[in-house]
Short mmCIF file of C-alpha atoms in Angstrom, two decimals:
data_model
loop_
_atom_site.label_atom_id
_atom_site.label_comp_id
_atom_site.label_asym_id
_atom_site.label_seq_id
_atom_site.Cartn_x
_atom_site.Cartn_y
_atom_site.Cartn_z
CA PHE V 1 15.37 -4.58 -10.86
CA LYS V 2 15.95 -2.64 -7.61
CA PRO V 3 15.20 -5.69 -5.42
CA ILE V 4 17.60 -7.76 -7.53
CA ASN V 5 20.44 -4.89 -7.40
CA ASP V 6 19.97 -4.71 -3.83
CA LEU V 7 20.08 -8.48 -3.17
CA PHE V 8 22.79 -9.51 -5.52
CA GLY V 9 24.41 -6.50 -6.51
CA HIS V 10 24.68 -4.14 -9.39
CA LYS V 11 26.96 -6.43 -11.33
CA ALA V 12 24.63 -9.12 -11.04
CA GLY V 13 21.86 -7.09 -12.02
CA ASP V 14 23.72 -6.27 -15.39
CA ASP V 15 24.55 -9.85 -15.74
CA ILE V 16 20.78 -10.73 -15.76
CA LEU V 17 19.84 -7.96 -18.05
CA ILE V 18 22.30 -9.43 -20.34
CA GLN V 19 20.54 -12.85 -20.06
CA VAL V 20 17.16 -11.26 -20.47
CA ALA V 21 18.27 -9.78 -23.73
CA MET V 22 19.83 -13.00 -25.02
CA ARG V 23 16.36 -14.52 -24.52
CA LEU V 24 14.30 -12.23 -26.24
CA ARG V 25 16.59 -12.13 -29.25
CA ALA V 26 16.55 -15.78 -29.38
CA SER V 27 12.68 -15.80 -29.25
CA MET V 28 12.33 -13.27 -32.34
CA ASP V 29 11.87 -14.38 -35.79
CA SER V 30 13.09 -12.98 -38.93
CA TYR V 31 10.10 -10.48 -39.33
CA SER V 32 10.41 -8.96 -35.72
CA THR V 33 12.44 -6.78 -33.77
CA VAL V 34 13.15 -6.13 -30.00
CA CYS V 35 14.91 -3.08 -28.30
CA ARG V 36 15.45 -1.90 -25.06
CA ILE V 37 13.58 1.35 -24.13
CA GLY V 38 14.14 1.87 -20.39
CA ALA V 39 16.20 0.51 -17.52
CA ASP V 40 13.87 -2.62 -17.44
CA GLU V 41 11.66 -2.11 -20.33
CA PHE V 42 11.72 -3.49 -23.68
CA ALA V 43 9.71 -2.84 -26.92
CA PHE V 44 8.73 -5.42 -29.69
CA LEU V 45 7.62 -5.14 -32.93
CA TYR V 46 5.42 -8.08 -35.00
CA PRO V 47 4.60 -7.03 -38.34
CA MET V 48 2.81 -10.47 -38.60
CA VAL V 49 0.67 -10.08 -35.86
CA PHE V 50 -3.21 -8.90 -36.84
CA SER V 51 -5.20 -9.69 -34.01
CA GLU V 52 -5.77 -9.17 -30.26
CA GLU V 53 -5.66 -12.93 -29.66
CA ALA V 54 -2.20 -13.33 -31.64
CA ALA V 55 -0.87 -10.31 -29.60
CA SER V 56 -1.95 -11.84 -26.35
CA GLU V 57 -0.40 -15.28 -27.30
CA LYS V 58 3.13 -13.50 -28.12
CA ALA V 59 2.91 -11.77 -24.78
CA ARG V 60 2.32 -14.77 -23.02
CA MET V 61 5.25 -16.52 -24.55
CA LEU V 62 7.55 -13.64 -23.52
CA ILE V 63 6.23 -13.64 -20.07
CA GLU V 64 6.95 -17.41 -19.74
CA ILE V 65 10.55 -17.03 -21.37
CA LEU V 66 11.49 -14.26 -18.86
CA SER V 67 10.06 -16.13 -16.06
CA ALA V 68 12.51 -18.93 -16.27
CA PRO V 69 15.29 -18.84 -13.38
CA TYR V 70 18.38 -16.89 -14.10
CA ASP V 71 22.04 -17.71 -13.15
CA VAL V 72 23.44 -15.49 -10.61
CA GLY V 73 26.83 -17.20 -9.56
CA GLU V 74 25.98 -20.24 -7.59
CA ARG V 75 22.43 -18.90 -7.16
CA THR V 76 19.43 -18.29 -8.97
CA ALA V 77 16.94 -15.40 -9.48
CA ARG V 78 13.24 -15.04 -10.86
CA LEU V 79 11.65 -12.25 -12.53
CA SER V 80 8.06 -11.60 -13.40
CA ALA V 81 7.09 -9.52 -16.38
CA SER V 82 4.17 -7.47 -17.37
CA VAL V 83 3.12 -6.70 -21.00
CA GLY V 84 1.08 -4.00 -22.48
CA CYS V 85 0.06 -4.59 -26.34
CA SER V 86 -1.12 -1.86 -29.01
CA LEU V 87 -2.22 -2.89 -32.75
CA PHE V 88 -1.45 -1.10 -35.96
CA TYR V 89 -5.26 -0.49 -37.34
CA SER V 90 -4.62 2.39 -39.90
CA GLY V 91 -1.97 4.58 -41.46
CA ASP V 92 -2.73 7.51 -39.06
CA GLU V 93 -0.95 5.77 -36.27
CA THR V 94 2.73 6.67 -35.92
CA THR V 95 5.35 4.59 -34.10
CA ASP V 96 5.25 7.26 -31.19
CA ILE V 97 1.53 6.64 -30.91
CA LEU V 98 1.72 3.08 -30.89
CA LEU V 99 4.39 3.12 -28.28
CA ASN V 100 2.12 5.52 -26.19
CA LYS V 101 -0.83 3.09 -26.62
CA ALA V 102 1.22 0.15 -25.51
CA GLU V 103 2.71 2.01 -22.50
CA THR V 104 -0.73 2.53 -21.38
CA ALA V 105 -1.98 -0.88 -21.72
CA LEU V 106 1.30 -1.77 -19.67
CA TYR V 107 0.19 0.72 -17.03
CA HIS V 108 -3.01 -1.48 -16.63
CA ALA V 109 -1.32 -4.56 -16.68
CA LYS V 110 0.97 -3.43 -13.96
CA ARG V 111 -2.07 -2.56 -11.84
CA SER V 112 -3.69 -5.78 -12.43
CA GLY V 113 -0.90 -7.68 -10.87
CA ARG V 114 2.46 -9.55 -11.82
CA GLY V 115 2.47 -11.29 -15.07
CA ARG V 116 -0.46 -9.68 -16.80
CA VAL V 117 -1.26 -8.94 -20.56
CA VAL V 118 -3.43 -6.29 -21.70
CA VAL V 119 -4.12 -5.04 -24.92
CA TYR V 120 -4.78 -1.39 -25.35
CA THR V 121 -8.65 -0.08 -25.89
CA ARG V 122 -10.02 3.31 -26.30
CA GLU V 123 -11.37 3.00 -22.85
CA MET V 124 -7.96 2.84 -21.37
CA GLU V 125 -7.19 6.16 -23.02
CA GLU V 126 -9.97 7.67 -21.52
CA ALA V 127 -8.90 6.15 -18.02
CA ALA V 128 -5.29 7.41 -18.49
CA LYS V 129 -6.60 10.95 -19.14
CA ARG V 130 -8.51 10.83 -15.98
CA VAL V 131 -5.54 9.50 -13.93
CA THR V 132 -3.68 12.55 -15.41
CA ARG V 133 -6.19 14.87 -14.65
CA ILE V 134 -6.25 13.41 -10.89
CA GLU V 135 -2.58 13.50 -10.68
CA GLN V 136 -2.47 17.26 -11.91
CA ALA V 137 -5.17 18.30 -9.41
CA LEU V 138 -3.72 16.28 -6.53
CA ARG V 139 -0.29 18.01 -6.85
CA ARG V 140 -1.89 21.47 -6.60
CA ALA V 141 -3.78 20.13 -3.78
CA VAL V 142 -0.66 18.86 -1.94
CA SER V 143 1.41 22.20 -2.76
CA ALA V 144 -1.69 24.19 -1.48
CA GLY V 145 -1.94 22.13 1.68
CA GLU V 146 -5.69 20.93 0.52
CA VAL V 147 -5.90 17.11 1.52
CA GLU V 148 -7.11 16.90 5.19
CA PRO V 149 -6.59 14.13 7.88
CA HIS V 150 -10.02 12.30 9.21
CA PHE V 151 -9.77 10.30 12.24
CA GLN V 152 -11.56 6.81 13.08
CA PRO V 153 -11.62 5.93 16.73
CA ILE V 154 -9.93 2.88 18.06
CA VAL V 155 -11.25 1.49 21.29
CA ASP V 156 -10.81 -1.01 24.10
CA LEU V 157 -13.02 -3.72 23.39
CA ASN V 158 -13.78 -4.42 26.96
CA THR V 159 -14.48 -0.97 28.34
CA ARG V 160 -15.48 0.56 24.74
CA ARG V 161 -13.06 3.57 25.83
CA THR V 162 -11.18 5.30 22.96
CA ILE V 163 -7.71 4.40 23.12
CA GLY V 164 -6.66 6.18 19.74
CA PHE V 165 -7.43 7.23 16.56
CA GLU V 166 -6.05 5.81 12.72
CA THR V 167 -5.41 8.75 10.25
CA LEU V 168 -6.99 8.84 6.88
CA ALA V 169 -6.50 11.13 4.13
CA ARG V 170 -9.35 12.81 2.72
CA TRP V 171 -9.50 15.26 -0.39
CA THR V 172 -12.05 17.09 -1.99
CA ASP V 173 -11.26 19.22 -5.25
CA ARG V 174 -12.95 22.05 -6.33
CA ASP V 175 -13.59 20.66 -9.89
CA LEU V 176 -13.32 16.57 -9.36
CA GLY V 177 -15.28 16.97 -6.05
CA SER V 178 -14.58 14.31 -3.54
CA VAL V 179 -12.12 11.78 -4.59
CA PRO V 180 -11.91 8.61 -2.67
CA PRO V 181 -8.67 7.53 -1.35
CA ASN V 182 -8.80 3.98 -3.25
CA VAL V 183 -8.43 6.16 -6.19
CA PHE V 184 -5.78 9.05 -5.37
CA ILE V 185 -3.73 7.15 -3.04
CA PRO V 186 -2.41 4.55 -5.58
CA ILE V 187 -2.19 7.49 -8.21
CA ALA V 188 0.14 9.21 -5.39
CA GLU V 189 2.22 6.24 -5.03
CA GLU V 190 2.63 5.64 -8.99
CA ARG V 191 3.19 9.33 -9.98
CA GLY V 192 5.87 10.10 -7.09
CA ILE V 193 3.64 12.15 -5.16
CA ILE V 194 2.96 10.23 -1.75
CA GLY V 195 5.96 11.44 0.11
CA PRO V 196 4.92 14.92 0.00
CA LEU V 197 1.37 14.04 0.48
CA SER V 198 2.24 11.84 3.48
CA GLN V 199 4.32 14.70 5.11
CA LEU V 200 1.32 16.98 4.71
CA VAL V 201 -1.36 14.64 6.13
CA LEU V 202 1.00 13.77 9.22
CA ARG V 203 2.01 17.28 9.93
CA LYS V 204 -1.89 18.50 9.88
CA ALA V 205 -2.72 15.02 12.13
CA THR V 206 -0.11 15.63 14.71
CA GLU V 207 -1.09 19.30 14.83
CA ALA V 208 -4.96 18.12 15.57
CA ALA V 209 -3.74 15.28 18.05
CA ARG V 210 -1.68 17.88 20.29
CA SER V 211 -4.95 18.99 21.74
CA TRP V 212 -6.16 15.44 22.51
CA PRO V 213 -5.93 13.64 25.96
CA LYS V 214 -2.14 12.76 26.39
CA ASP V 215 -3.11 8.87 26.76
CA LEU V 216 -4.55 8.81 23.16
CA PHE V 217 -2.27 7.72 20.46
CA LEU V 218 -2.46 8.59 16.90
CA SER V 219 -2.01 5.96 13.89
CA PHE V 220 -0.90 6.71 10.75
CA ASN V 221 -0.12 4.66 7.52
CA LEU V 222 3.16 4.41 5.42
CA SER V 223 2.97 3.54 1.86
CA PRO V 224 5.03 0.48 0.36
CA SER V 225 7.20 3.20 -1.58
CA GLN V 226 8.14 5.01 1.43
CA LEU V 227 9.30 1.50 3.04
CA VAL V 228 12.08 1.56 0.55
CA ASP V 229 13.08 5.44 1.14
CA GLN V 230 15.78 5.75 3.74
CA ASN V 231 14.76 9.34 4.31
CA THR V 232 11.35 7.99 5.58
CA GLY V 233 12.19 8.15 9.16
CA LEU V 234 14.11 11.43 8.97
CA HIS V 235 10.97 12.92 7.49
CA ILE V 236 8.74 11.51 10.02
CA LEU V 237 11.18 12.79 12.81
CA ALA V 238 11.34 16.19 11.69
CA ILE V 239 7.59 16.69 11.43
CA LEU V 240 7.29 15.51 14.92
CA ASP V 241 10.10 18.06 15.88
CA ARG V 242 7.99 20.79 14.13
CA THR V 243 4.62 20.15 15.76
CA GLY V 244 5.75 19.09 18.95
CA PHE V 245 4.15 15.77 19.11
CA ASP V 246 5.47 13.06 21.40
CA PRO V 247 7.03 9.96 19.36
CA HIS V 248 5.67 7.59 22.04
CA ARG V 249 2.13 8.71 21.20
CA LEU V 250 2.66 7.93 17.56
CA GLU V 251 2.23 4.43 15.71
CA ILE V 252 3.04 3.60 12.20
CA GLU V 253 1.16 1.29 10.31
CA ILE V 254 2.81 -0.73 7.54
CA THR V 255 1.18 -3.58 5.54
CA GLU V 256 2.43 -7.03 4.65
CA THR V 257 2.65 -6.36 1.17
CA GLY V 258 4.69 -2.95 1.56
CA LEU V 259 7.47 -5.47 3.32
CA MET V 260 8.01 -7.59 0.47
CA ASN V 261 9.40 -4.73 -2.09
CA ASP V 262 12.63 -4.13 -0.15
CA PRO V 263 12.79 -6.41 3.39
CA ALA V 264 16.12 -4.85 4.26
CA SER V 265 15.32 -1.57 3.93
CA ALA V 266 11.60 -1.73 5.55
CA GLU V 267 13.42 -3.39 8.37
CA LYS V 268 15.97 -0.63 8.81
CA ILE V 269 13.36 1.82 8.88
CA VAL V 270 11.21 0.13 11.25
CA ALA V 271 14.24 -0.31 13.64
CA ASP V 272 14.79 3.45 13.20
CA LEU V 273 11.28 4.57 14.28
CA ARG V 274 11.01 1.94 17.22
CA ARG V 275 14.42 3.34 18.43
CA VAL V 276 12.88 6.73 19.08
CA GLY V 277 9.74 5.47 20.77
CA ILE V 278 7.31 5.20 17.55
CA ARG V 279 5.31 2.10 17.81
CA VAL V 280 5.32 -0.10 14.76
CA SER V 281 2.10 -2.01 13.75
CA LEU V 282 1.66 -4.57 10.84
CA ASP V 283 -1.90 -3.81 9.24
CA ASP V 284 -4.25 -6.05 7.24
CA PHE V 285 -2.50 -9.22 8.84
CA GLY V 286 -3.61 -12.35 7.10
CA THR V 287 -4.19 -10.88 3.55
CA GLY V 288 -0.46 -10.18 2.24
CA GLN V 289 2.18 -12.16 1.18
CA SER V 290 4.73 -12.19 3.99
CA SER V 291 5.68 -15.07 6.15
CA LEU V 292 5.42 -15.58 9.76
CA GLY V 293 9.11 -15.28 10.18
CA ARG V 294 8.44 -11.56 9.19
CA LEU V 295 7.00 -11.01 12.69
CA ARG V 296 10.06 -12.28 14.31
CA GLU V 297 12.50 -10.20 12.06
CA PHE V 298 10.92 -6.93 12.14
CA HIS V 299 9.63 -6.89 15.78
CA PHE V 300 6.41 -5.16 15.36
CA ASP V 301 4.45 -3.80 18.50
CA LYS V 302 0.86 -4.46 17.31
CA LEU V 303 -0.92 -6.36 14.70
CA LYS V 304 -4.10 -5.65 13.05
CA ILE V 305 -6.37 -8.36 12.09
CA ASP V 306 -7.82 -7.73 8.58
CA ARG V 307 -11.56 -7.13 8.14
CA ALA V 308 -11.75 -9.99 5.70
CA PHE V 309 -11.80 -12.31 8.79
CA VAL V 310 -13.62 -10.09 11.19
CA SER V 311 -16.68 -9.80 8.87
CA SER V 312 -17.15 -13.42 8.62
CA ILE V 313 -16.46 -13.98 12.42
CA LEU V 314 -20.08 -15.17 13.19
CA ASP V 315 -20.84 -17.64 10.26
CA ASP V 316 -17.32 -18.86 9.16
CA ARG V 317 -15.58 -21.62 11.21
CA PRO V 318 -12.21 -21.03 9.65
CA SER V 319 -12.32 -17.57 10.05
CA GLU V 320 -13.06 -18.06 13.87
CA HIS V 321 -10.13 -20.47 13.93
CA ILE V 322 -7.65 -18.00 12.18
CA ILE V 323 -8.41 -15.30 14.63
CA ARG V 324 -8.12 -17.58 17.53
CA ALA V 325 -4.74 -18.67 16.34
CA ILE V 326 -3.41 -14.95 15.47
CA LEU V 327 -4.32 -13.92 19.14
CA ALA V 328 -2.58 -17.03 20.46
CA MET V 329 0.49 -16.16 18.43
CA CYS V 330 0.41 -12.42 19.59
CA GLU V 331 -0.04 -13.18 23.15
CA GLY V 332 3.21 -15.22 23.05
CA LEU V 333 5.13 -12.68 20.95
CA GLY V 334 3.94 -9.85 23.26
CA MET V 335 2.20 -7.99 20.69
CA ASP V 336 -1.20 -6.23 21.01
CA VAL V 337 -4.11 -6.81 18.69
CA VAL V 338 -6.89 -4.52 16.94
CA ALA V 339 -9.52 -6.34 14.96
CA GLU V 340 -10.77 -3.86 12.02
CA GLY V 341 -14.21 -3.74 10.25
CA ILE V 342 -16.18 -4.38 13.35
CA GLU V 343 -19.74 -3.44 12.44
CA GLU V 344 -22.01 -5.33 14.29
CA GLU V 345 -22.21 -5.87 18.16
CA ALA V 346 -22.29 -9.54 18.14
CA GLN V 347 -18.77 -9.26 16.11
CA ALA V 348 -17.38 -7.17 19.13
CA ASP V 349 -18.81 -9.37 21.47
CA ARG V 350 -17.48 -12.69 19.69
CA LEU V 351 -14.03 -11.05 19.63
CA VAL V 352 -14.05 -9.91 23.44
CA GLN V 353 -15.10 -13.63 24.03
CA PHE V 354 -11.64 -14.67 22.16
CA GLY V 355 -9.59 -12.37 24.04
CA CYS V 356 -9.10 -9.59 21.42
CA ALA V 357 -8.27 -6.23 23.40
CA GLY V 358 -8.83 -3.79 20.61
CA GLY V 359 -11.11 -2.93 18.01
CA GLN V 360 -11.86 -0.75 15.04
CA GLY V 361 -14.94 -0.05 12.54
CA TYR V 362 -18.06 1.64 11.82
CA LEU V 363 -19.72 0.18 15.03
CA PHE V 364 -17.62 2.59 17.12
CA GLY V 365 -17.46 5.72 14.53
CA LYS V 366 -16.55 6.61 10.65
CA PRO V 367 -13.80 8.64 10.11
CA ILE V 368 -14.40 12.32 10.81
CA ASP V 369 -12.40 15.46 10.73
CA ALA V 370 -10.27 17.24 13.16
CA ASP V 371 -13.13 19.56 14.73
CA ALA V 372 -15.52 16.73 14.53
CA THR V 373 -13.21 14.55 16.24
CA LEU V 374 -12.82 17.18 19.29
CA GLY V 375 -16.45 16.88 19.65
CA TYR V 376 -16.46 13.45 19.68
CA LEU V 377 -13.84 13.24 22.39
CA ARG V 378 -15.89 16.06 24.60
CA ASP V 379 -19.14 13.94 24.37
CA SER V 380 -16.95 11.00 25.21
CA TYR V 381 -15.50 12.56 28.15
CA ARG V 382 -18.78 13.95 29.30
CA GLY V 383 -20.30 10.47 29.20
CA ALA V 384 -17.49 9.01 31.24
CA LEU V 385 -18.00 11.60 33.77
CA HIS V 386 -21.62 10.84 33.92
CA ALA V 387 -21.16 7.32 34.20
CA LYS V 388 -18.79 7.80 37.02
CA ALA V 389 -21.16 9.96 38.82
CA ILE V 390 -23.95 7.37 38.58
#
C-alpha cells in the first residue's frame, strides 16, 4: 500500500482498505470467514473447501475481485494481490500451523510475481527452512564483514582498454559454502538486510578502488528497496567520505524494475547522487517495465543494454534492430552505452560496427577479488607499455 499512500495520500489509502474489506465481506458465504491480520494482509477460512483445486479456484476469485478498479475521489486506482493457501488434513494442525503454512505459500506466491496463487506443500517448508538458515548466516556474515566485493572489467570496445569495473557481491559461508548472489541478494532484500550488506560491500569496494589508476571508475548496484529509502544517498556519501573515494569516479546502477516501486523517491535519490558528481546508469535496459519517458525524467548518464539482446545479436534480426535503436536514442540523449554479457569476439565486433563504445562480459574477464584485480591491472599496464614500445 505504500505506493498508494505516496501517490494518493494516507486518507485515500484508508478509503481503499475500506473498499477492499467491503468487497471481501460481500464475497463470503455463510460458512466462510475473513479477517484482517496485517496492514495489507487478510486471512480467509473456508470450511467447505476440501481440495487444492477448490482452494485455488477460491483464491483466483479473490484476486479477480480485488483487481477491479477502486474509486479515489475523481480518480481510480488498481491493486494486485497474491494468495497463499493451506489445507486442513488432520486433527494435528492448529490454527497457528495453518496460518504459518499459508504464509509460507504466500511467500512463494509473491516471489513468483503479481497475482499468483500457491498452495502449500511440504517442499515449501523445507525451502523456507533453508531460506531462514541462509538469512541467519547472512546476518552473521554482514556483521562480521565476511561478504566480499569482486570486480568485473568494463572495456572500451574500440581499444579493448579497461575503463572501469562493476562491483559484484560474493559470499562463502563456513557451513553453507559458496552461496550464489542470485540466492542471497533476494533474501537480503526480502528480510531487510540489503542496506547493511550494500554498505559493507561499497565500503570494501571503494577502499580497494582507491589504489587503481585514477581514470578508472567503479560501478555499484542499488537494489529496488534502496531506491525508496531516502537515507540511501546519505549512506553512500558517508562511505565515500570515510574511504576518501572521489564521487566522480563512482557510478551507481539501478534497474528499470527498481524505478517502478516508487518513482518519486527514486527520482529524488538519483538527483541527489548526480548533484555531487556521482554518475547514474540504467541497468538491464529493455527487459523491465519502465517507459521511454523515464529516460527523460531521471536524466541517466549511461544505459546498459541487457545481455538478452547481446546474446542473440548474431542470429536474431529483431535484437539487432533493437540494439541499433537503443544506440541511436542514447546518442540523441547524450548518454553513454555499455553492452552486457559479451562472450564472443564476433559479438564485440558487431557491437563496434553498430557504434557501441562500451562492453562487459566473460570475453573480457570474469568477476575476481580485489587482489586479483590489482594483478589484472598490472598485467594490463605492462601490456600497454609493451605495445607502446613496439
